[in-house]
GROMACS .gro file of C-alpha atoms in nm:
model
  215
    1MET     CA    1   6.036  12.383  13.975
    2LYS     CA    2   5.805  12.400  13.739
    3LYS     CA    3   6.033  12.623  13.497
    4SER     CA    4   6.324  12.411  13.559
    5ILE     CA    5   6.116  12.093  13.442
    6ILE     CA    6   5.983  12.303  13.111
    7GLY     CA    7   6.341  12.402  13.062
    8TRP     CA    8   6.471  12.043  13.093
    9LEU     CA    9   6.210  11.894  12.819
   10LEU     CA   10   6.326  12.188  12.574
   11ALA     CA   11   6.667  12.098  12.632
   12PHE     CA   12   6.618  11.746  12.586
   13CYS     CA   13   6.404  11.808  12.273
   14ALA     CA   14   6.675  12.005  12.117
   15VAL     CA   15   6.937  11.728  12.181
   16SER     CA   16   6.675  11.488  12.035
   17THR     CA   17   6.607  11.708  11.726
   18ILE     CA   18   6.957  11.712  11.674
   19GLN     CA   19   7.044  11.355  11.698
   20ALA     CA   20   6.824  11.283  11.472
   21GLN     CA   21   6.935  11.507  11.217
   22GLN     CA   22   7.243  11.336  11.249
   23THR     CA   23   7.096  11.009  11.171
   24GLU     CA   24   6.846  11.123  10.884
   25LEU     CA   25   7.218  11.140  10.676
   26SER     CA   26   7.241  10.871  10.451
   27ALA     CA   27   7.564  10.763  10.300
   28PHE     CA   28   7.435  10.686   9.951
   29LEU     CA   29   7.389  10.967   9.678
   30PHE     CA   30   7.012  10.827   9.526
   31PRO     CA   31   6.748  10.781   9.779
   32GLU     CA   32   6.691  10.439   9.636
   33TYR     CA   33   6.898  10.161   9.382
   34LYS     CA   34   6.860  10.283   9.024
   35ASP     CA   35   6.853  10.077   8.690
   36ALA     CA   36   7.226  10.147   8.578
   37VAL     CA   37   7.374  10.089   8.264
   38VAL     CA   38   7.731   9.943   8.335
   39GLN     CA   39   7.965  10.007   7.999
   40TYR     CA   40   8.285   9.808   7.985
   41VAL     CA   41   8.612   9.879   7.836
   42SER     CA   42   8.569   9.570   7.612
   43GLY     CA   43   8.240   9.702   7.404
   44THR     CA   44   8.014   9.490   7.636
   45LYS     CA   45   7.715   9.666   7.845
   46SER     CA   46   7.509   9.490   8.153
   47ALA     CA   47   7.218   9.655   8.336
   48GLU     CA   48   7.226   9.667   8.745
   49LYS     CA   49   7.053   9.794   9.018
   50MET     CA   50   7.317  10.024   9.150
   51ASN     CA   51   7.364  10.321   9.424
   52TYR     CA   52   7.648  10.549   9.527
   53ASN     CA   53   7.819  10.502   9.826
   54ARG     CA   54   7.918  10.865   9.892
   55VAL     CA   55   8.139  10.736  10.209
   56THR     CA   56   8.343  10.446   9.997
   57ASN     CA   57   8.364  10.644   9.714
   58LYS     CA   58   8.225  10.335   9.530
   59PHE     CA   59   7.887  10.221   9.372
   60ASN     CA   60   7.735   9.927   9.537
   61PHE     CA   61   7.511   9.698   9.314
   62ILE     CA   62   7.264   9.429   9.397
   63ASP     CA   63   7.375   9.086   9.269
   64LYS     CA   64   7.137   8.952   9.065
   65ARG     CA   65   7.230   8.609   9.147
   66ASP     CA   66   7.160   8.599   9.518
   67GLY     CA   67   6.980   8.960   9.603
   68GLU     CA   68   7.245   9.106   9.843
   69VAL     CA   69   7.392   9.423   9.814
   70LYS     CA   70   7.764   9.439   9.739
   71GLU     CA   71   8.018   9.659   9.656
   72LEU     CA   72   8.182   9.737   9.361
   73SER     CA   73   8.548   9.706   9.421
   74ASP     CA   74   8.710   9.651   9.098
   75THR     CA   75   8.638   9.896   8.855
   76ARG     CA   76   8.962   9.828   8.585
   77THR     CA   77   8.696   9.671   8.319
   78ILE     CA   78   8.482   9.945   8.335
   79PHE     CA   79   8.444  10.279   8.116
   80MET     CA   80   8.129  10.424   8.227
   81ILE     CA   81   7.820  10.395   8.462
   82LEU     CA   82   7.520  10.524   8.335
   83ILE     CA   83   7.228  10.641   8.568
   84GLY     CA   84   6.970  10.811   8.390
   85HIS     CA   85   7.124  11.092   8.204
   86ARG     CA   86   7.418  11.084   8.452
   87ASN     CA   87   7.753  10.928   8.364
   88PHE     CA   88   8.012  10.841   8.613
   89MET     CA   89   8.346  10.726   8.548
   90PRO     CA   90   8.624  10.546   8.721
   91GLU     CA   91   8.956  10.773   8.777
   92GLU     CA   92   9.242  10.785   9.008
   93GLU     CA   93   9.019  11.028   9.290
   94GLY     CA   94   8.747  10.756   9.292
   95MET     CA   95   8.426  10.737   9.098
   96THR     CA   96   8.326  11.074   8.936
   97GLU     CA   97   8.058  11.228   8.743
   98VAL     CA   98   8.137  11.386   8.395
   99PHE     CA   99   7.915  11.665   8.297
  100ALA     CA  100   7.876  11.693   7.901
  101THR     CA  101   7.936  12.097   7.918
  102THR     CA  102   8.240  12.334   7.746
  103PRO     CA  103   8.458  12.303   7.917
  104ILE     CA  104   8.406  11.970   8.091
  105ILE     CA  105   8.319  11.997   8.449
  106TYR     CA  106   8.356  11.695   8.694
  107ALA     CA  107   8.218  11.625   9.030
  108GLN     CA  108   8.281  11.410   9.336
  109TYR     CA  109   8.030  11.339   9.609
  110ARG     CA  110   8.178  11.257   9.935
  111ALA     CA  111   8.078  11.207  10.298
  112LYS     CA  112   8.270  11.128  10.621
  113ALA     CA  113   8.162  10.798  10.768
  114ARG     CA  114   7.946  10.759  11.060
  115THR     CA  115   7.834  10.395  11.166
  116LYS     CA  116   7.475  10.390  11.232
  117ALA     CA  117   7.391  10.288  11.596
  118PRO     CA  118   7.130  10.022  11.588
  119GLU     CA  119   6.885   9.995  11.873
  120ALA     CA  120   6.975   9.849  12.200
  121GLY     CA  121   6.749   9.725  12.515
  122TYR     CA  122   6.589   9.963  12.756
  123GLY     CA  123   6.602  10.231  12.437
  124GLY     CA  124   6.997  10.269  12.400
  125THR     CA  125   7.232  10.208  12.128
  126SER     CA  126   7.553  10.009  12.021
  127GLU     CA  127   7.801  10.107  11.811
  128LEU     CA  128   7.893   9.776  11.664
  129THR     CA  129   7.934   9.745  11.320
  130SER     CA  130   7.727   9.488  11.071
  131THR     CA  131   8.001   9.391  10.817
  132LYS     CA  132   7.927   9.121  10.529
  133THR     CA  133   8.231   9.014  10.368
  134TYR     CA  134   8.168   8.831  10.041
  135VAL     CA  135   8.417   8.615   9.781
  136ALA     CA  136   8.444   8.664   9.426
  137ASN     CA  137   8.627   8.516   9.164
  138THR     CA  138   8.773   8.812   8.966
  139GLY     CA  139   8.981   8.557   8.718
  140GLY     CA  140   9.287   8.607   8.926
  141GLY     CA  141   9.212   8.452   9.237
  142SER     CA  142   8.932   8.460   9.502
  143HIS     CA  143   8.873   8.891   9.600
  144TYR     CA  144   8.773   8.979   9.938
  145PHE     CA  145   8.567   9.267   9.970
  146GLY     CA  146   8.314   9.390  10.267
  147TYR     CA  147   8.057   9.608  10.340
  148ASP     CA  148   7.860   9.732  10.619
  149THR     CA  149   7.520   9.768  10.578
  150ARG     CA  150   7.440  10.008  10.849
  151MET     CA  151   7.726  10.274  10.723
  152GLY     CA  152   7.568  10.655  10.738
  153ALA     CA  153   7.723  10.966  10.728
  154ALA     CA  154   7.840  11.228  10.952
  155SER     CA  155   7.855  11.508  10.702
  156TYR     CA  156   7.858  11.568  10.336
  157TYR     CA  157   8.138  11.706  10.105
  158ASN     CA  158   8.209  11.784   9.713
  159TYR     CA  159   8.507  11.820   9.519
  160TYR     CA  160   8.471  11.974   9.190
  161TRP     CA  161   8.743  11.976   8.886
  162ILE     CA  162   8.678  12.226   8.571
  163GLU     CA  163   8.924  12.190   8.255
  164LYS     CA  164   9.150  12.493   8.176
  165GLY     CA  165   9.400  12.558   7.939
  166GLY     CA  166   9.431  12.153   7.872
  167LYS     CA  167   9.422  12.093   8.206
  168ARG     CA  168   9.218  12.068   8.522
  169LYS     CA  169   9.201  12.263   8.793
  170MET     CA  170   9.058  12.158   9.095
  171PHE     CA  171   8.852  12.340   9.379
  172LYS     CA  172   8.653  12.229   9.696
  173ASP     CA  173   8.474  12.556   9.776
  174PHE     CA  174   8.378  12.853   9.691
  175LYS     CA  175   8.696  13.067   9.778
  176GLY     CA  176   8.919  12.789   9.574
  177PHE     CA  177   8.676  12.816   9.275
  178LEU     CA  178   8.738  13.175   9.298
  179LYS     CA  179   9.095  13.180   9.314
  180LEU     CA  180   9.026  13.046   8.924
  181TYR     CA  181   8.880  13.349   8.782
  182PRO     CA  182   9.083  13.675   9.004
  183LYS     CA  183   8.986  13.865   8.720
  184HIS     CA  184   8.599  13.858   8.779
  185LYS     CA  185   8.615  13.777   9.169
  186VAL     CA  186   8.364  14.021   9.249
  187ALA     CA  187   8.118  13.957   9.031
  188LEU     CA  188   8.109  13.559   9.063
  189GLN     CA  189   8.082  13.692   9.443
  190GLN     CA  190   7.791  13.850   9.399
  191TYR     CA  191   7.666  13.585   9.159
  192ILE     CA  192   7.699  13.334   9.440
  193GLU     CA  193   7.513  13.516   9.682
  194GLU     CA  194   7.234  13.667   9.464
  195LYS     CA  195   7.172  13.312   9.340
  196LYS     CA  196   7.206  13.162   9.657
  197LEU     CA  197   7.373  12.866   9.560
  198ASP     CA  198   7.494  12.566   9.720
  199PHE     CA  199   7.833  12.386   9.706
  200LEU     CA  200   7.689  12.065   9.762
  201GLU     CA  201   7.441  12.111   9.459
  202ALA     CA  202   7.637  12.014   9.125
  203GLY     CA  203   7.377  12.185   8.923
  204ASP     CA  204   7.419  12.507   9.086
  205ILE     CA  205   7.803  12.437   9.041
  206VAL     CA  206   7.765  12.378   8.686
  207ASN     CA  207   7.610  12.666   8.625
  208LEU     CA  208   7.845  12.898   8.805
  209CYS     CA  209   8.136  12.764   8.613
  210MET     CA  210   7.927  12.818   8.286
  211TYR     CA  211   7.850  13.180   8.405
  212ALA     CA  212   8.234  13.217   8.461
  213GLU     CA  213   8.340  13.123   8.142
  214GLY     CA  214   8.107  13.384   7.984
  215LEU     CA  215   8.240  13.684   8.155
   0.00000   0.00000   0.00000
């Protein structure tokens, strides 16, 4: 009887640990809202507090007027967003980080959505969402957009591009990257394994691209 109870407790702890790990994934790229400089196509700039949402592939910002977190839904007037030494540009695929390397490398950070379940009575959870809706005047009329304050991430994944021969070449995993350098596949595979590169770490991928270009 004792063994069965211990076994049940161990199994329960294992499940609880897995659930805890799943709930810890944030939808955001940064652990907190960062000081950002928004450069507009018109040449003007503005200072904002921003964070990048990997699930929606859009930036969220803290509205200076009311302190509310809102979504940057229209990027047509934006040229670039600078956060520290990192540069993000709006493109057809969504907000993309641009690395000033030769050749130029691009990264897009994404995540599969998972709505965080708030606590309910008796230690349970509720799967109901909590979406705030705002109205903004964009010059061409009112524009509605929403932001789920409890949106989380189930898992992360990245897309990368590298400019080769005047064109962008996309790769979604190491296998796709190796196809871009068929003559150096063995050397690159060895480099990936020796350096223990993480595909979710953009710095690792930039170093990998630079190494490949030098072969």
